CSV table of C-alpha atoms in Angstrom, one decimal:
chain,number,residue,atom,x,y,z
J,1313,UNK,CA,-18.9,-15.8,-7.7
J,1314,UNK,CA,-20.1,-13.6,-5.1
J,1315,UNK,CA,-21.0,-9.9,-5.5
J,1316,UNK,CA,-21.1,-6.7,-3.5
J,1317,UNK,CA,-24.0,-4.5,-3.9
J,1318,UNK,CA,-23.7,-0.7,-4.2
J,1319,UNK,CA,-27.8,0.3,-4.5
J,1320,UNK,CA,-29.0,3.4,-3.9
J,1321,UNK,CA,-32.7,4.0,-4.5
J,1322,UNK,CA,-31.7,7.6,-5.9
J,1323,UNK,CA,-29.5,6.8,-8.7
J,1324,UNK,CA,-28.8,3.8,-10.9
J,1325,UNK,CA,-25.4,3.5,-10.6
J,1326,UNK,CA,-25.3,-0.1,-9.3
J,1327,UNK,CA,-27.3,-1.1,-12.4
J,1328,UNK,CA,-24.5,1.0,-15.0
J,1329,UNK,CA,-22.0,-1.2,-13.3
J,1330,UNK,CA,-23.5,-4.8,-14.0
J,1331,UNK,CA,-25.2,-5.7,-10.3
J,1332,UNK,CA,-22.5,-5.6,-8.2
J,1333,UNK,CA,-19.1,-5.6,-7.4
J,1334,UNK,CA,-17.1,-9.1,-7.4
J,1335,UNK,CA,-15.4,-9.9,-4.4
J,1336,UNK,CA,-11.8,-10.1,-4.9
J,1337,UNK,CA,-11.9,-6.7,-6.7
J,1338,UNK,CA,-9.1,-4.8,-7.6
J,1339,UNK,CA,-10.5,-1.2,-8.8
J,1340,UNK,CA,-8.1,1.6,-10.7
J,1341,UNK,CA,-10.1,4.5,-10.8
J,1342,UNK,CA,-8.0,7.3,-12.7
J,1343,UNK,CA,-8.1,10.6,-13.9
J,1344,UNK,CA,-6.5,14.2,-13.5
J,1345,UNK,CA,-7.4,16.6,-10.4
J,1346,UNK,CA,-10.9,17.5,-10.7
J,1347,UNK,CA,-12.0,14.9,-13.1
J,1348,UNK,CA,-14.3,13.1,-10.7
J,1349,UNK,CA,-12.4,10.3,-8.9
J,1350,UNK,CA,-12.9,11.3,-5.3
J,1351,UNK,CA,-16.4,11.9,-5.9
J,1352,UNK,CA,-16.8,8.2,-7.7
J,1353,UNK,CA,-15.3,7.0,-4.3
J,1354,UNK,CA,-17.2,8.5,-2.0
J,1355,UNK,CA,-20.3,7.5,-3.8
J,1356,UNK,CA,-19.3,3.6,-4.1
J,1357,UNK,CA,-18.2,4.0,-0.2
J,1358,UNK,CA,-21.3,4.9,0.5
J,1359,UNK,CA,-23.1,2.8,-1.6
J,1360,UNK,CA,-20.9,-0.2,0.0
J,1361,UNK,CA,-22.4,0.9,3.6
J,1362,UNK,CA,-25.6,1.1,2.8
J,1363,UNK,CA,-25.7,-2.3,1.7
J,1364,UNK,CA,-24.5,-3.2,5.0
J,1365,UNK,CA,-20.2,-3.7,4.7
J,1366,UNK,CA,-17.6,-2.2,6.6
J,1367,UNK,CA,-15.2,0.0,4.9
J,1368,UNK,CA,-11.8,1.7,5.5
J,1369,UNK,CA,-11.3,4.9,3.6
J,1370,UNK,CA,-7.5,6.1,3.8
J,1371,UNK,CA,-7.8,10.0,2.4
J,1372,UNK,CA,-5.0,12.3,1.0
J,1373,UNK,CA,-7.8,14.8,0.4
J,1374,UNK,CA,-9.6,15.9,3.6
J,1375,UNK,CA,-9.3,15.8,7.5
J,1376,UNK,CA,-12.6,13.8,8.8
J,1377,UNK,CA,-14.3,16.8,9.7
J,1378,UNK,CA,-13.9,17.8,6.2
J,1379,UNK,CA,-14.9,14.8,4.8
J,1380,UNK,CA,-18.2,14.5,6.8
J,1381,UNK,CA,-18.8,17.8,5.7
J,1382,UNK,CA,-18.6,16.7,2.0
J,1383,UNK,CA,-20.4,13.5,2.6
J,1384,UNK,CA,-23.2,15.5,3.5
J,1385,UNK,CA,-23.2,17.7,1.5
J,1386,UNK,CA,-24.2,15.1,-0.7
J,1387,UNK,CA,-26.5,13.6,1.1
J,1388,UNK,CA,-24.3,10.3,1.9
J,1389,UNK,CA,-24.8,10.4,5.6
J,1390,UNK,CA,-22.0,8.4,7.6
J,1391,UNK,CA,-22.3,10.0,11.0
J,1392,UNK,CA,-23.6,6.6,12.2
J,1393,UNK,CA,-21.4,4.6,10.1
J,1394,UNK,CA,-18.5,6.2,11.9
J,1395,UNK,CA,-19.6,6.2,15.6
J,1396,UNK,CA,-20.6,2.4,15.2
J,1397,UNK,CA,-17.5,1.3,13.6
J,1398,UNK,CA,-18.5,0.4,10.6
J,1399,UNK,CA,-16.5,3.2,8.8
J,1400,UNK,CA,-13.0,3.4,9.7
J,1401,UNK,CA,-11.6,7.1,8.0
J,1402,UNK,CA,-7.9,7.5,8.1
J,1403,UNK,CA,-6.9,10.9,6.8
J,1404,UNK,CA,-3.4,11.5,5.9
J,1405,UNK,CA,-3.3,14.7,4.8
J,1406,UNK,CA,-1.4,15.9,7.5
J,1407,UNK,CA,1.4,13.2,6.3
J,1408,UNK,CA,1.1,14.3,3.1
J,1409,UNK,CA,1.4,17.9,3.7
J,1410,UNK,CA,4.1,18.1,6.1
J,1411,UNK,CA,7.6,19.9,4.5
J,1412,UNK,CA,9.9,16.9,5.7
J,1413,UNK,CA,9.3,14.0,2.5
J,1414,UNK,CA,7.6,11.5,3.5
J,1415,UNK,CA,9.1,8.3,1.6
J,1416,UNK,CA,8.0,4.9,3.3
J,1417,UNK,CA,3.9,5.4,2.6
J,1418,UNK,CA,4.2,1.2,0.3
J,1419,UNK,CA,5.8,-0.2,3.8
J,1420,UNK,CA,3.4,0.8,6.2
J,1421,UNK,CA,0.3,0.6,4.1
J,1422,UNK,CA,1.5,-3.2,4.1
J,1423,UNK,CA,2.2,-3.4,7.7
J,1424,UNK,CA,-0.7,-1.6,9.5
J,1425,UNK,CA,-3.4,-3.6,9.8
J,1426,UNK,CA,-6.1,-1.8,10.4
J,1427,UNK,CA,-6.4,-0.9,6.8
J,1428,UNK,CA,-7.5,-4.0,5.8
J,1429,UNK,CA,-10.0,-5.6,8.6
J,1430,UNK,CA,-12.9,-4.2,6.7
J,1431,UNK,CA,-14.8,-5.7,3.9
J,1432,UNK,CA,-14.1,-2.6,1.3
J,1433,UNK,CA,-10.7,-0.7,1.5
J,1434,UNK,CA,-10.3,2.5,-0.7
J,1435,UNK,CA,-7.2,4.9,-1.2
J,1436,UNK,CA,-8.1,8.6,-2.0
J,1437,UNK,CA,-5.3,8.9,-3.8
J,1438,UNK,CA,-3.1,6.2,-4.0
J,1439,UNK,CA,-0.8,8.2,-6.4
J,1440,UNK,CA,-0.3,10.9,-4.0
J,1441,UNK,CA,0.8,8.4,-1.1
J,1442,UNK,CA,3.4,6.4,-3.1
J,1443,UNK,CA,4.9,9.3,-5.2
J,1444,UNK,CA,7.8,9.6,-3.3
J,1445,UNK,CA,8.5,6.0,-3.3
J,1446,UNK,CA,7.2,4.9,-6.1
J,1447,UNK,CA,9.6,2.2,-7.8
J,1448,UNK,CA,8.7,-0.7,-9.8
J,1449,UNK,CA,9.7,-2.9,-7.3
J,1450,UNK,CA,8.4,-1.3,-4.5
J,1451,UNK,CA,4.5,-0.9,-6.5
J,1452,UNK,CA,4.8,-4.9,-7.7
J,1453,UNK,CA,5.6,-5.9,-4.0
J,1454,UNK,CA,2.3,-3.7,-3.3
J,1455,UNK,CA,0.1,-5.0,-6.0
J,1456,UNK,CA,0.8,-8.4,-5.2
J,1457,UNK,CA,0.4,-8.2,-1.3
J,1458,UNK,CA,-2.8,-5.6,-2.4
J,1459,UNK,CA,-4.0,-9.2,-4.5
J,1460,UNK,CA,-3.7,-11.4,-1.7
J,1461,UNK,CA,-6.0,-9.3,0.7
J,1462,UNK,CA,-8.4,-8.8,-2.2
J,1463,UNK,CA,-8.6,-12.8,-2.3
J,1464,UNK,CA,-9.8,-13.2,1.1
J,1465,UNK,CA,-13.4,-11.8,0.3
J,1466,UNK,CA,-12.0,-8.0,0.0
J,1467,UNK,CA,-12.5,-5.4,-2.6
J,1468,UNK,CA,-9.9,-2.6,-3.0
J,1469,UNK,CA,-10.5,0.9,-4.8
J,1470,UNK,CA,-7.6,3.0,-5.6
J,1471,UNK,CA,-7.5,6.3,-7.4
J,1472,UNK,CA,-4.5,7.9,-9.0
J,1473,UNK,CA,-3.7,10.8,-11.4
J,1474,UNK,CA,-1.6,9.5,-13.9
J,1475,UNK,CA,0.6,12.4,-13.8
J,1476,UNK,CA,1.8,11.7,-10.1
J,1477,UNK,CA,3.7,8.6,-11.5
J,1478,UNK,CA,5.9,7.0,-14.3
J,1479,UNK,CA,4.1,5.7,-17.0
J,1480,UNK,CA,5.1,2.0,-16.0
J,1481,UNK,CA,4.6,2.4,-12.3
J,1482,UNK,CA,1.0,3.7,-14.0
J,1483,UNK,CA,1.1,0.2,-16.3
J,1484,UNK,CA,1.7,-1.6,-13.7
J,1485,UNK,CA,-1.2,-0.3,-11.9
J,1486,UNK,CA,-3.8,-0.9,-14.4
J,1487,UNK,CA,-2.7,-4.3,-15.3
J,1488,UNK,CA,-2.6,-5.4,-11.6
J,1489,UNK,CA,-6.4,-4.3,-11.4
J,1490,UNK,CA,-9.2,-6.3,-12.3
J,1491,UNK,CA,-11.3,-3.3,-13.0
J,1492,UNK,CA,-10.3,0.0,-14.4
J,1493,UNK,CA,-12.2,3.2,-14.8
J,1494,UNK,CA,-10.5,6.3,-16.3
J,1495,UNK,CA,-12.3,9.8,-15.1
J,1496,UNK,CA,-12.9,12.8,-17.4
J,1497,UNK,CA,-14.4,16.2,-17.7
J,1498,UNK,CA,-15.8,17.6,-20.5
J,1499,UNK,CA,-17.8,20.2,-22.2
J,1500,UNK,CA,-21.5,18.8,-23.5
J,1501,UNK,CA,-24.4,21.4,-24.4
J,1502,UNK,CA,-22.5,24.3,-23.3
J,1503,UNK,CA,-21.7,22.7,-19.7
J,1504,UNK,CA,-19.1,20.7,-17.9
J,1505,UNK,CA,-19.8,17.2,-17.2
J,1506,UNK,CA,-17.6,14.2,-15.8
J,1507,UNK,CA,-17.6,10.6,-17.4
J,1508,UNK,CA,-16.6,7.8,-15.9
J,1509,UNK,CA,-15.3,5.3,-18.5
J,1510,UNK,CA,-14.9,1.2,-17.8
J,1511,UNK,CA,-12.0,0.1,-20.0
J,1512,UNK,CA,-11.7,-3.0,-18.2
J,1513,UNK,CA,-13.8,-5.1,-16.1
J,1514,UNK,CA,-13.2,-8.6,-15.2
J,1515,UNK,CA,-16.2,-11.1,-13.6
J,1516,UNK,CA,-18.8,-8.4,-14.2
J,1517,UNK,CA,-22.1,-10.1,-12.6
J,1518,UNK,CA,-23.5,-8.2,-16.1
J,1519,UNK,CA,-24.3,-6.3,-18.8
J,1520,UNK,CA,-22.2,-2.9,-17.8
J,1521,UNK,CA,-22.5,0.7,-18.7
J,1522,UNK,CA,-19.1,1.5,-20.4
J,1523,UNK,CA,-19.4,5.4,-20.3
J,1524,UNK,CA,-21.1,6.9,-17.4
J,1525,UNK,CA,-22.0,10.7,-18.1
J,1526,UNK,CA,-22.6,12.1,-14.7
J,1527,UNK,CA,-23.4,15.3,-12.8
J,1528,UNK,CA,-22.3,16.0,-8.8
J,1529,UNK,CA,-25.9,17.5,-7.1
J,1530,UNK,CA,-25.9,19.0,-3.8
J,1531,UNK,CA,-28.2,16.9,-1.7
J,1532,UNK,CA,-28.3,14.2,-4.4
J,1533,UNK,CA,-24.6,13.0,-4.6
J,1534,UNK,CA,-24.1,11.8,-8.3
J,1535,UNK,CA,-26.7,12.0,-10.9
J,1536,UNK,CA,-26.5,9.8,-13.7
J,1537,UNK,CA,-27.3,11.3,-17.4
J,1538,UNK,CA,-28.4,10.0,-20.7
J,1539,UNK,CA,-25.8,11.9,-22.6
J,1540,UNK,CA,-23.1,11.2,-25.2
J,1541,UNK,CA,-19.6,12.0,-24.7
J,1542,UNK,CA,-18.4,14.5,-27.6
């Protein structure tokens, strides 16, 4: 089994989640607006180029200049990732946002290509892009074509807010993926925190963190705690 690394010297978040990432991943990240799934993306993205793979990131959330604003913000600098190709960034917001529904998101994200000639493909927010279109049918036909790019030395993150879709499409979902994470917020010591819980991970290269308590820092990105959840 072969592994993707996620290091950062500033955090330990590639140590919470056993070594590394197994090829061939599958990751459902979920969790309601504002509970800390875009930010757990964009931290694995940029752990992912660091360590020296090419990634696609298809957004629902921000245009590119908004999104290398954020990145920065953060301290995740991609400038370079960008201009050299190693980052492809494909924002749909404009898709998403336009009045006329947009209902054919599961087709196209099967036929375009691009998405998938990186090593690490991520959707911030799957939910939002197959909401309209969403069938059980359609999101099997999806899952399994998403598991046959996974097996050619791919790993695919996904996020979702469960209230986007039907509780089976949402089944669905997290039984297709081999890892799952759900994303909360909640109150600890009189402040807000976000937790990132692993309720399933398959292949782990080892021992894993199963609740991550963690902070977003300007000019640090995410900062891991020693806390409990209440």
């Amino acid at each position: 089994m072969k592994y993707a690394k996620i290091e950062l010297e500033r955090d330990d978040v590639h140590k919470r989640f056993g070594g590394g990432i197994p090829y061939g991943s599958i990751i459902h990240i979920e969790g309601e607006e504002s509970s800390g799934k875009s930010i757990l993306s964009q931290r694995l993205s940029y752990g992912f180029l660091q360590n020296s793979y090419s990634l696609s990131y298809i957004s629902t959330q921000s245009t590119t200049t908004e999104f290398v604003k954020q990145m920065t913000s953060l301290k995740y600098m991609i400038n370079k990732k960008l201009l050299n190709g190693n980052l492809l960034y494909i924002p749909v917001y404009p898709l998403i946002s336009d009045n006329t529904q947009k209902d054919d998101f599961i087709k196209k994200s099967m036929t375009t290509r691009a998405f998938y000639e990186k090593d690490i493909i991520i959707f911030d927010s799957l939910s939002t892009l197959i909401s309209n279109d969403a069938s059980e049918v359609q999101v099997g036909d999806l899952m399994s074509f998403l598991k046959r790019i996974a097996s050619m030395n791919k790993i695919i993150v996904y996020t979702i807010n469960p209230k986007e879709l039907s509780d089976q499409v949402v089944t669905m979902l997290r039984t297709a993926a081999t890892m799952v994470i759900k994303t909360e917020t909640f109150s600890f010591g009189g402040n807000l925190k976000n937790s990132a819980k692993i309720v399933k991970y398959n292949m782990a290269a080892g021992p894993f963190q199963k609740v991550m308590v963690f902070r977003v820092d300007p000019g640090l990105g995410i900062a891991v705690e020693i806390s409990s959840v209440a």
